[in-house]
PDB file of C-alpha atoms in Angstrom:
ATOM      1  CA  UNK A   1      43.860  26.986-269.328  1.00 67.00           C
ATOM      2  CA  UNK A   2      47.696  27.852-270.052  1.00 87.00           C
ATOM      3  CA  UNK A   3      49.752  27.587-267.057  1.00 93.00           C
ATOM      4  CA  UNK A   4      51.275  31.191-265.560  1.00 95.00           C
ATOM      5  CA  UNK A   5      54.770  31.202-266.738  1.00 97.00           C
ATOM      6  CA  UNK A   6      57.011  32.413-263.633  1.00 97.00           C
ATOM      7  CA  UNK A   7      60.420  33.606-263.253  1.00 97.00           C
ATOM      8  CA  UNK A   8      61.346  32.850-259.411  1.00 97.00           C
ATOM      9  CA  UNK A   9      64.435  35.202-258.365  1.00 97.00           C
ATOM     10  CA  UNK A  10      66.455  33.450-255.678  1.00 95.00           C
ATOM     11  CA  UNK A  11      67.364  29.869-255.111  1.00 91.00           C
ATOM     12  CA  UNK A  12      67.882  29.966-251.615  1.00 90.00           C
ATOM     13  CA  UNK A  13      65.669  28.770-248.364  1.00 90.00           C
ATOM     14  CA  UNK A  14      62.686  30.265-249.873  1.00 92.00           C
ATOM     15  CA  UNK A  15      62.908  29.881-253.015  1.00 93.00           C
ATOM     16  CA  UNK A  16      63.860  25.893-252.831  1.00 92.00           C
ATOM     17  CA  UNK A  17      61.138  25.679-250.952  1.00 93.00           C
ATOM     18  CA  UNK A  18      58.599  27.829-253.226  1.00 94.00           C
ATOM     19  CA  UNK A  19      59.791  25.335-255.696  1.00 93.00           C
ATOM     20  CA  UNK A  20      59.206  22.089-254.125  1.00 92.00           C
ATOM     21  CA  UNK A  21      55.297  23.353-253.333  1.00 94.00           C
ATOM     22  CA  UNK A  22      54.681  24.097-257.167  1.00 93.00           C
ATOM     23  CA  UNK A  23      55.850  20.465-258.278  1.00 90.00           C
ATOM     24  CA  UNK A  24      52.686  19.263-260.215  1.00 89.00           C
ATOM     25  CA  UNK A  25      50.358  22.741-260.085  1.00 93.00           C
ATOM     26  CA  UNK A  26      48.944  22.354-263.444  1.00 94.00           C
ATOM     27  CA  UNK A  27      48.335  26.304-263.494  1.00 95.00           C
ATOM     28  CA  UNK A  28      52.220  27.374-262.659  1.00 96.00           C
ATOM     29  CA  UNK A  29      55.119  26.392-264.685  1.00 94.00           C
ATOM     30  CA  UNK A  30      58.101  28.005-263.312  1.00 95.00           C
ATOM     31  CA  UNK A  31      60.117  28.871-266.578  1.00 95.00           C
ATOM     32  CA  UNK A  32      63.125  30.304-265.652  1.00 96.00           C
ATOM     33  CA  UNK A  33      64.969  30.556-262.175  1.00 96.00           C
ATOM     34  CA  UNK A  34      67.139  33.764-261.732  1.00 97.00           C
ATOM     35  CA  UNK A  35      70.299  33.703-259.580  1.00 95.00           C
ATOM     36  CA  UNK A  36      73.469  35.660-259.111  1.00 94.00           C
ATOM     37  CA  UNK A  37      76.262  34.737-262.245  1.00 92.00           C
ATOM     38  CA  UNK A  38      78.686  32.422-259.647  1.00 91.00           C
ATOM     39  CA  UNK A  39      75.468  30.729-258.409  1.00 90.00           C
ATOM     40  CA  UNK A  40      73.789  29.290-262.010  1.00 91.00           C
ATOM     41  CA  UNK A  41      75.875  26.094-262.043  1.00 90.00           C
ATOM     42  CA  UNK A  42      74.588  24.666-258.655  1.00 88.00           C
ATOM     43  CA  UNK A  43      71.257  25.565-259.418  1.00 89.00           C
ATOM     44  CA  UNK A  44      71.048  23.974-262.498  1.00 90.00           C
ATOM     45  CA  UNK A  45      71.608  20.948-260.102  1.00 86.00           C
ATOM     46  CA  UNK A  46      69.182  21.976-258.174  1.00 84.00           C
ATOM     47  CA  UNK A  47      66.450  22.137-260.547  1.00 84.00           C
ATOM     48  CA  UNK A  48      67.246  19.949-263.695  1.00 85.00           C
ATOM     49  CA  UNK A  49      65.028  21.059-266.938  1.00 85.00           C
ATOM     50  CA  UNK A  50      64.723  24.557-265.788  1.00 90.00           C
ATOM     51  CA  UNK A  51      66.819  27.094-267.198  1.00 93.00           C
ATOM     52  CA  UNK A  52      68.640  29.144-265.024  1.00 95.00           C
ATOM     53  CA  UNK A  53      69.889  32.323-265.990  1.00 93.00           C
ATOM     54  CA  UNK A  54      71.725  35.438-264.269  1.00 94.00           C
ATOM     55  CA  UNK A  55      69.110  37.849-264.966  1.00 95.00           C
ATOM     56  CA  UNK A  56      65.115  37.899-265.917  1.00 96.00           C
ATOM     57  CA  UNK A  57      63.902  36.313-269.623  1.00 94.00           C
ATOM     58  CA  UNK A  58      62.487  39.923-271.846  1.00 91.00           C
ATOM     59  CA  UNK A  59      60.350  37.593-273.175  1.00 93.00           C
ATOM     60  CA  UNK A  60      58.129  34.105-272.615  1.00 94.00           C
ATOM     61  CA  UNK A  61      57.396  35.457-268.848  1.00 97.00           C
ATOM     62  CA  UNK A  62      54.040  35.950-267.389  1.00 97.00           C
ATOM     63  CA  UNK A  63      55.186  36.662-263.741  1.00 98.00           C
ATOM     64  CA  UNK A  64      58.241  37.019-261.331  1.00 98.00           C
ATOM     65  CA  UNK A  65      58.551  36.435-258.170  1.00 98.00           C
ATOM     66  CA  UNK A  66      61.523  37.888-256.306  1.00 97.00           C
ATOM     67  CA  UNK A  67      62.652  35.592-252.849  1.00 95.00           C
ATOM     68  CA  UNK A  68      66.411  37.115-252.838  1.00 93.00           C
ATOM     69  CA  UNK A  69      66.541  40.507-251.068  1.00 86.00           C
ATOM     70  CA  UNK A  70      67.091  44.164-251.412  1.00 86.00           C
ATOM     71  CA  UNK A  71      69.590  43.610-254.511  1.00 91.00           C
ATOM     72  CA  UNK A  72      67.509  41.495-256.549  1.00 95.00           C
ATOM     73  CA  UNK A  73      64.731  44.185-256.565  1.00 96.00           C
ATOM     74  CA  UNK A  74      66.979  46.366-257.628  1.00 95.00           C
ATOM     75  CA  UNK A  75      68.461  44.922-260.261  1.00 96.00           C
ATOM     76  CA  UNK A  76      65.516  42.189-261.709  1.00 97.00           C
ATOM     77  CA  UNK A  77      61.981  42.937-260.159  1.00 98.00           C
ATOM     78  CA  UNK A  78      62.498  47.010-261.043  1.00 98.00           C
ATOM     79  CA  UNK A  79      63.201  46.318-264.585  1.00 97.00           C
ATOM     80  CA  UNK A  80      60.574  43.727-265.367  1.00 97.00           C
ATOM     81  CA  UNK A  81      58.186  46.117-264.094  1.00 98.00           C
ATOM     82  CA  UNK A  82      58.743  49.233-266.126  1.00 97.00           C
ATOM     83  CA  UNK A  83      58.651  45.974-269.074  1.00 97.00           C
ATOM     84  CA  UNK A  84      54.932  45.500-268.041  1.00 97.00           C
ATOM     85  CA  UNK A  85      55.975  42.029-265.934  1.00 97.00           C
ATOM     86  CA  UNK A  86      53.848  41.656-263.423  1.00 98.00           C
ATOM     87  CA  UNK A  87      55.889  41.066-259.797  1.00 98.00           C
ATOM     88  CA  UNK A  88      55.886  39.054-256.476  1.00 98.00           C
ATOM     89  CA  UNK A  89      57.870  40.386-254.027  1.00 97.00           C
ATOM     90  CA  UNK A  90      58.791  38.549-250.793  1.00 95.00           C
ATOM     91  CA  UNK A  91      61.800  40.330-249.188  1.00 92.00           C
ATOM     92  CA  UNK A  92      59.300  43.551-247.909  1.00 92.00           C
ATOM     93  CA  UNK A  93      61.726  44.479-245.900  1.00 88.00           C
ATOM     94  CA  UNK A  94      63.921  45.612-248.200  1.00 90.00           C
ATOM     95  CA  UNK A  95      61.581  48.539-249.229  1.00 90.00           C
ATOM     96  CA  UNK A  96      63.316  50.099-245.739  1.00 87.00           C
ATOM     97  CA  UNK A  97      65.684  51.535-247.803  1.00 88.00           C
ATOM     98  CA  UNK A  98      64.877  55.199-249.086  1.00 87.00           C
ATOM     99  CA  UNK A  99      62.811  55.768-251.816  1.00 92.00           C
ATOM    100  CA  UNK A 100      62.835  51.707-252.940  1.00 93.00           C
ATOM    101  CA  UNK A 101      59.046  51.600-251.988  1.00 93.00           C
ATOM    102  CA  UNK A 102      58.472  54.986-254.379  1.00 95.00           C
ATOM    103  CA  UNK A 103      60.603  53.433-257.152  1.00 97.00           C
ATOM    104  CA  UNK A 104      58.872  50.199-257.379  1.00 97.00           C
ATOM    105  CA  UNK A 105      55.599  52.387-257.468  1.00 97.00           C
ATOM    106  CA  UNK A 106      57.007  54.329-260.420  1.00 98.00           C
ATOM    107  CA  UNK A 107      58.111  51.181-262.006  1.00 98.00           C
ATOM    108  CA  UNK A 108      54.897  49.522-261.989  1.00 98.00           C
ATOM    109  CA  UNK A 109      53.078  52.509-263.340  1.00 98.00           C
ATOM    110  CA  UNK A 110      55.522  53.527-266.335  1.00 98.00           C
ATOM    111  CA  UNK A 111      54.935  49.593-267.227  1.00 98.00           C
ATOM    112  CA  UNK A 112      51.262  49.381-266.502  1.00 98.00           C
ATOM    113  CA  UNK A 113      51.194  46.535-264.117  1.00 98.00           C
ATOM    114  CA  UNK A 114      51.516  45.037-260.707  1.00 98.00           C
ATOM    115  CA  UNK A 115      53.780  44.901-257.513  1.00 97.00           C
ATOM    116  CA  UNK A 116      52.204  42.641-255.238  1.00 97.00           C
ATOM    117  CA  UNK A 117      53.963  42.833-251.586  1.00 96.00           C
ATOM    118  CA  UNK A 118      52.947  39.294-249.750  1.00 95.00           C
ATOM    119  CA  UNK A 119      51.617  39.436-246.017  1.00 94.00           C
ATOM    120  CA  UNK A 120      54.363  36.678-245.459  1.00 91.00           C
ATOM    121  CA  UNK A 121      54.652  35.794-242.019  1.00 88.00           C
ATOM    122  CA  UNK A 122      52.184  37.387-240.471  1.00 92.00           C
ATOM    123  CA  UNK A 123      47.986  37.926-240.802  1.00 92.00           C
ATOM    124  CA  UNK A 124      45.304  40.698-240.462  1.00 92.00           C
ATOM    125  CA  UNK A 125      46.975  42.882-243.272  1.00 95.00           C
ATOM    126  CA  UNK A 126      43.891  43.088-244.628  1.00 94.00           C
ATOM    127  CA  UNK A 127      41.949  44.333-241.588  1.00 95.00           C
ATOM    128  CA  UNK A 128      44.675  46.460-241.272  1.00 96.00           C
ATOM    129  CA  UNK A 129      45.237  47.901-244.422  1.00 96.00           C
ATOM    130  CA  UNK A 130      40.883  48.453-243.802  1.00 96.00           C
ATOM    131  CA  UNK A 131      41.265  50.082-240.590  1.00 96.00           C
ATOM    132  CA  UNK A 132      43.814  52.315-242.284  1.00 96.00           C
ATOM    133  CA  UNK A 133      41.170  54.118-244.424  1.00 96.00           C
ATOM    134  CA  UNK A 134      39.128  54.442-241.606  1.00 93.00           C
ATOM    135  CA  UNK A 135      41.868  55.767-239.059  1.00 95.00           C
ATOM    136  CA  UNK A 136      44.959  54.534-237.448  1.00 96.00           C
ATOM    137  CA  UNK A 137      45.771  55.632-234.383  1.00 97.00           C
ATOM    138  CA  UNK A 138      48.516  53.293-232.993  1.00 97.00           C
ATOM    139  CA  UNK A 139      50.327  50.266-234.691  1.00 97.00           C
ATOM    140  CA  UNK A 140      53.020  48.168-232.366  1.00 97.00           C
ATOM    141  CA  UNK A 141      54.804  44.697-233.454  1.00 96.00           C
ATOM    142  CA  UNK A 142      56.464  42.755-231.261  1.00 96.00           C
ATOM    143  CA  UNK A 143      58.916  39.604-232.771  1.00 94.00           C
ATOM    144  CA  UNK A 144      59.549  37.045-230.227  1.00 94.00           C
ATOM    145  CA  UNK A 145      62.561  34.044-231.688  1.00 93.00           C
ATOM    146  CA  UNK A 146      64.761  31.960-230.069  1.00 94.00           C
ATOM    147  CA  UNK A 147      68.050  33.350-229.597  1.00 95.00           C
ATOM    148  CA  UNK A 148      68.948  31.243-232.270  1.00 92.00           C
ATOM    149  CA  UNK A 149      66.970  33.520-234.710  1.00 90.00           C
ATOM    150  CA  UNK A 150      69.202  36.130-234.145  1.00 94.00           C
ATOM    151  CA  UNK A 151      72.511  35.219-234.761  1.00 93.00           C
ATOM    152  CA  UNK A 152      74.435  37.253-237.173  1.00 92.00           C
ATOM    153  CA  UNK A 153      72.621  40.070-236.205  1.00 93.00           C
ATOM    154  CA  UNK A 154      73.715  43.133-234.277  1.00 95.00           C
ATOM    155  CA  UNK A 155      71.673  41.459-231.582  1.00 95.00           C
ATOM    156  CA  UNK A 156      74.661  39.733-230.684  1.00 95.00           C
ATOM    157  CA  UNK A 157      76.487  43.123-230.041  1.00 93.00           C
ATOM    158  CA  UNK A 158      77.231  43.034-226.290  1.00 91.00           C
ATOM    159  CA  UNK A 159      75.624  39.286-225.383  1.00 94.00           C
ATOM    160  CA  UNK A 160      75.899  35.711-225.751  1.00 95.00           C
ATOM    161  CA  UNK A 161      72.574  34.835-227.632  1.00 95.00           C
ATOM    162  CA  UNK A 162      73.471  31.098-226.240  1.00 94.00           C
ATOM    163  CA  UNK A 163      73.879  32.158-222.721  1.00 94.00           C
ATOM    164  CA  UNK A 164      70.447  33.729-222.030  1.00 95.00           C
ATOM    165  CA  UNK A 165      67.744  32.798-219.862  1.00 95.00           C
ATOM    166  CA  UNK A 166      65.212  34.932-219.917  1.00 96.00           C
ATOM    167  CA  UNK A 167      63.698  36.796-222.589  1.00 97.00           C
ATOM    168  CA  UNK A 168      65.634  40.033-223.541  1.00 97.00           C
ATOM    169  CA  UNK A 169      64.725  42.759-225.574  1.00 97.00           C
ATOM    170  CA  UNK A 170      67.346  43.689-228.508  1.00 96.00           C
ATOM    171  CA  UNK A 171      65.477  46.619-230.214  1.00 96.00           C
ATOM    172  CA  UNK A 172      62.685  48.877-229.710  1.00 97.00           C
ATOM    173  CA  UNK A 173      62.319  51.702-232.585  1.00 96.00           C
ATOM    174  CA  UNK A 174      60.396  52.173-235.696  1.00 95.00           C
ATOM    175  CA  UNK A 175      60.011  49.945-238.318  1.00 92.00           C
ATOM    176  CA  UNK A 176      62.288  51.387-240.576  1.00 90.00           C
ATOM    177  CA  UNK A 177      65.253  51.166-237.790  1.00 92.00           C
ATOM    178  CA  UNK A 178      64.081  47.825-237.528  1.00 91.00           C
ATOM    179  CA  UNK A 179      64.004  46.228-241.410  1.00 85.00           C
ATOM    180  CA  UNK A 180      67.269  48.304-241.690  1.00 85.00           C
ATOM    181  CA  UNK A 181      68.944  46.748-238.562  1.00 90.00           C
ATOM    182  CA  UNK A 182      67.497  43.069-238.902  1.00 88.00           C
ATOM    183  CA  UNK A 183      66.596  42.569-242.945  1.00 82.00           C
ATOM    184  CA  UNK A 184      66.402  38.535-242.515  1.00 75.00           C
ATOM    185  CA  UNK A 185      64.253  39.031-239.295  1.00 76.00           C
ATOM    186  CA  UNK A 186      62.166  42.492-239.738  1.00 76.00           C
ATOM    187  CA  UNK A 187      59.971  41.537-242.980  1.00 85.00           C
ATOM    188  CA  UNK A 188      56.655  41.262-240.674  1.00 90.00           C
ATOM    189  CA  UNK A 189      57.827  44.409-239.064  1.00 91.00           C
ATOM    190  CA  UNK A 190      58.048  46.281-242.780  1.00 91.00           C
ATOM    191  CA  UNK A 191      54.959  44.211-243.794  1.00 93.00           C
ATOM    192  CA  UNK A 192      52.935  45.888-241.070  1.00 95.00           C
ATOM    193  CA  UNK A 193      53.940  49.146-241.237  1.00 95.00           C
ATOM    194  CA  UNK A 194      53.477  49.539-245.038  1.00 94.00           C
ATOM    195  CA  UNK A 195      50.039  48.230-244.761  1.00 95.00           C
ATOM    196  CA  UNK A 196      49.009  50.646-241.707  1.00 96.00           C
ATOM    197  CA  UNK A 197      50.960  53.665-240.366  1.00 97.00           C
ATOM    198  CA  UNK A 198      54.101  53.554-241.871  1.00 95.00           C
ATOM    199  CA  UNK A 199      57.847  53.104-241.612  1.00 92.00           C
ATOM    200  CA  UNK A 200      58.443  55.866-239.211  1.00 94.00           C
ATOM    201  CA  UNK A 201      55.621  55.775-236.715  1.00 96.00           C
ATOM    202  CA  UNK A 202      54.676  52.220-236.640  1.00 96.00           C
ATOM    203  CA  UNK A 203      56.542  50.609-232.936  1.00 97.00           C
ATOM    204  CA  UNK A 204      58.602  47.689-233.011  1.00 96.00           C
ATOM    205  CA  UNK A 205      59.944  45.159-230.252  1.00 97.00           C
ATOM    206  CA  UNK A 206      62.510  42.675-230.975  1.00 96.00           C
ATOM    207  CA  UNK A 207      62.967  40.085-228.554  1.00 97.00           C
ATOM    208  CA  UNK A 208      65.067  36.739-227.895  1.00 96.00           C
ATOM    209  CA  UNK A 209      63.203  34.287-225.732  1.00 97.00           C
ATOM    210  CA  UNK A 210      65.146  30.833-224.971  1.00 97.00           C
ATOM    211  CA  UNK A 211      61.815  29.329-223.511  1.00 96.00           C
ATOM    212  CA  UNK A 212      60.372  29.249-227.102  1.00 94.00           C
ATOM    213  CA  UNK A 213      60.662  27.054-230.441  1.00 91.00           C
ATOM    214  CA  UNK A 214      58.662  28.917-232.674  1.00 91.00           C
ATOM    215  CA  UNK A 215      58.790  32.671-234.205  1.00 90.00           C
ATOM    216  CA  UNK A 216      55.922  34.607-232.774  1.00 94.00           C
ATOM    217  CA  UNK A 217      54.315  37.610-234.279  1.00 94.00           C
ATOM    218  CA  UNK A 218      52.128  40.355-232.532  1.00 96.00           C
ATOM    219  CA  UNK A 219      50.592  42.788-233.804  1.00 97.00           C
ATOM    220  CA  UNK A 220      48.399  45.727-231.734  1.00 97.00           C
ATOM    221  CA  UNK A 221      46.064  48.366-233.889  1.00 97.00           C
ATOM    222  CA  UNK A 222      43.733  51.088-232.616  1.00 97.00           C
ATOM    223  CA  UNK A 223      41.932  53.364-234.323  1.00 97.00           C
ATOM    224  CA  UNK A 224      38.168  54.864-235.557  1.00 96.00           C
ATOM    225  CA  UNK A 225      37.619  51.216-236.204  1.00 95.00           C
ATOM    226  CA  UNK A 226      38.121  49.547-233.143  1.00 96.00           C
ATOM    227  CA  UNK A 227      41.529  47.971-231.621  1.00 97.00           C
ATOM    228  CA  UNK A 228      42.870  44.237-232.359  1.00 96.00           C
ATOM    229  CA  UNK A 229      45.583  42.082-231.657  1.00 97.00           C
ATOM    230  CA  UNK A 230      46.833  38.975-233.115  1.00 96.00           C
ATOM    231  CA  UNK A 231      49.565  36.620-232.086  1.00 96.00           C
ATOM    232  CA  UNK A 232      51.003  34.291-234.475  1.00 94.00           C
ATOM    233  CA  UNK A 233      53.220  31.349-233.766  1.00 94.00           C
ATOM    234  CA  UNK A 234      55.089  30.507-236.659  1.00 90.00           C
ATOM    235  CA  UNK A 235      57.178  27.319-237.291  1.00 91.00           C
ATOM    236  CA  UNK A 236      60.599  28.519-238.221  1.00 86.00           C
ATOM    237  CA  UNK A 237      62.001  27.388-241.652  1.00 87.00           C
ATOM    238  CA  UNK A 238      63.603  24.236-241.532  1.00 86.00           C
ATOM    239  CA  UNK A 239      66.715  25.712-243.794  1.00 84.00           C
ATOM    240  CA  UNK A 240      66.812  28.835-242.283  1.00 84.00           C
ATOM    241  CA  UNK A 241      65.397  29.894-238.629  1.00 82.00           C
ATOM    242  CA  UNK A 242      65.439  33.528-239.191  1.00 79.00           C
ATOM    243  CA  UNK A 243      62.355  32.820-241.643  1.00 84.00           C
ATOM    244  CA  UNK A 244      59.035  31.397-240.713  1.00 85.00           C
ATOM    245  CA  UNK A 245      57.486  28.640-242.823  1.00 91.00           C
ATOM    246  CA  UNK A 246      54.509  30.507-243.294  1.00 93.00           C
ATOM    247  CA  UNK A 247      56.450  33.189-245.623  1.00 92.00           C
ATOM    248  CA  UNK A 248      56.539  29.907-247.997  1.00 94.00           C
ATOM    249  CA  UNK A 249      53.373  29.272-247.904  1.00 95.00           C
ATOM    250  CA  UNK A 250      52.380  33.128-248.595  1.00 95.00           C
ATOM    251  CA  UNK A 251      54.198  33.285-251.485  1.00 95.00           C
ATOM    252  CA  UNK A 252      52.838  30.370-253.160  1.00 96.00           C
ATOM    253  CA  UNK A 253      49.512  31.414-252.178  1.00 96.00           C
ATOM    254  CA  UNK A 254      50.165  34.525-253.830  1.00 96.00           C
ATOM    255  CA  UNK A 255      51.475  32.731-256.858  1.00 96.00           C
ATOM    256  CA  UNK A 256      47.940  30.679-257.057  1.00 96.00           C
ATOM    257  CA  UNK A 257      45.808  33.707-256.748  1.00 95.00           C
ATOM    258  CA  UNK A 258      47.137  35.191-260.175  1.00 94.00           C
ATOM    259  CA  UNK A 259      46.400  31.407-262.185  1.00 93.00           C
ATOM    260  CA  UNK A 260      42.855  31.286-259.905  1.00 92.00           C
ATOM    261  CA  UNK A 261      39.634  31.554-261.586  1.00 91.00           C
ATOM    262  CA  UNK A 262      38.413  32.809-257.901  1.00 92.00           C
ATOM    263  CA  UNK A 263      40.775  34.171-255.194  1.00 89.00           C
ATOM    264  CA  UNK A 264      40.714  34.962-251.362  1.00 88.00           C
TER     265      UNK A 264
END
């Protein structure tokens, strides 16, 4: 079988990392790596034999998959859609932004093909995307880091992330408020609410707890179908805290499911 040939926006944390998990899969070739203009030389470096480009190949590309935020949707994963490229995207939270979710929609259709949003970080988008057709009622996250997690953020607006502890909340709101507010941290949050109620009326709580190590994700449903709730405890990133390893592994899962003869 001919091996998917992918385009993988964004040479960062994840994508470095999406990278190093596809050495040797026989069914992925990743055949061009996209990155802003002033970042092609080092990752050329980075990833010897590939070519590295400033923008998305027209042509000789099976797939993309974008792992490089709100502006590389924009400007790569919209136009290889409305080419008929099929699309990957990781940074969910991103599709916060008015009308982004709509015009990725509208992409995909005038090209007749796929945007494929990955669960990422957290699970049960599937029983929730299920219970959605059946009736949602309620949807709350709550994100639990380390204060660590949220530096650079406006959680630091008014504390010393390094100085507390206990755990403190930094934001309650919707999800939208949320992606908007925290758009390294807030993925799961967008994640969630896409798959059940919504930006608007899906809950969030953000919180910075200096008795933990991990990232923790919970997620609370009720509806016609039932309720459920699922914790997660994610090992952070290794390159970057604000990301859970798991988002990795999601992606490249994602990835495998297009080559697979059978996928779950």
């Amino acid at each position: 079988m001919t091996a998917l040939r992918v385009a993988l926006i964004g040479c960062g944390a994840i994508g470095t990392s999406v990278l190093e998990l596809l050495k040797g899969d026989t069914a992925l070739a990743v055949a061009a790596i996209v990155v802003p203009e002033e970042g092609v030389a080092a990752a050329q470096k980075l990833v010897p034999g590939v070519p590295v480009s400033s923008s998305v190949p027209a042509m000789g590309i099976d797939l993309v998959v974008e792992t490089a935020g709100h502006a590389a949707i924009e400007e790569h994963v919209l136009p290889a859609l409305a080419r008929g490229t099929p699309c990957i995207v990781a940074s969910v939270g991103a599709l916060s932004a008015a009308g982004l979710a709509e015009r990725l929609e509208a992409a995909a259709i005038a090209g007749r093909t796929q945007v494929q949003l990955i669960a990422g970080a957290i699970g049960a988008i599937d029983a929730l995307s299920a219970a959605r057709i059946g009736g949602l009622d309620s949807v709350r996250y709550t994100g639990r880091k380390p204060p660590r997690a949220w530096k650079g953020t406006p959680a630091e607006q008014g504390r010393n992330l390094d100085a507390l502890t206990q755990e403190t909340v930094i934001f309650e709101g919707s999800a939208r408020e949320a992606a908007q507010l925290y758009p390294k941290n807030a993925n799961v949050a967008a994640t969630v609410s896409l798959a059940g109620l919504g930006l608007d009326r899906t809950l969030v709580r953000l919180i910075a707890d200096p008795a933990i190590a991990d990232n923790v994700h919970t997620v609370e449903a009720e509806g016609a179908f039932g309720s459920f709730e699922l914790t997660m405890r994610n090992k952070p990133l290794a390159a970057n805290p604000k990301t859970s390893a798991l988002t990795v592994y999601s992606a490249v899962r994602a990835l495998r499911n297009r080559a697979a003869a059978l996928a779950i």
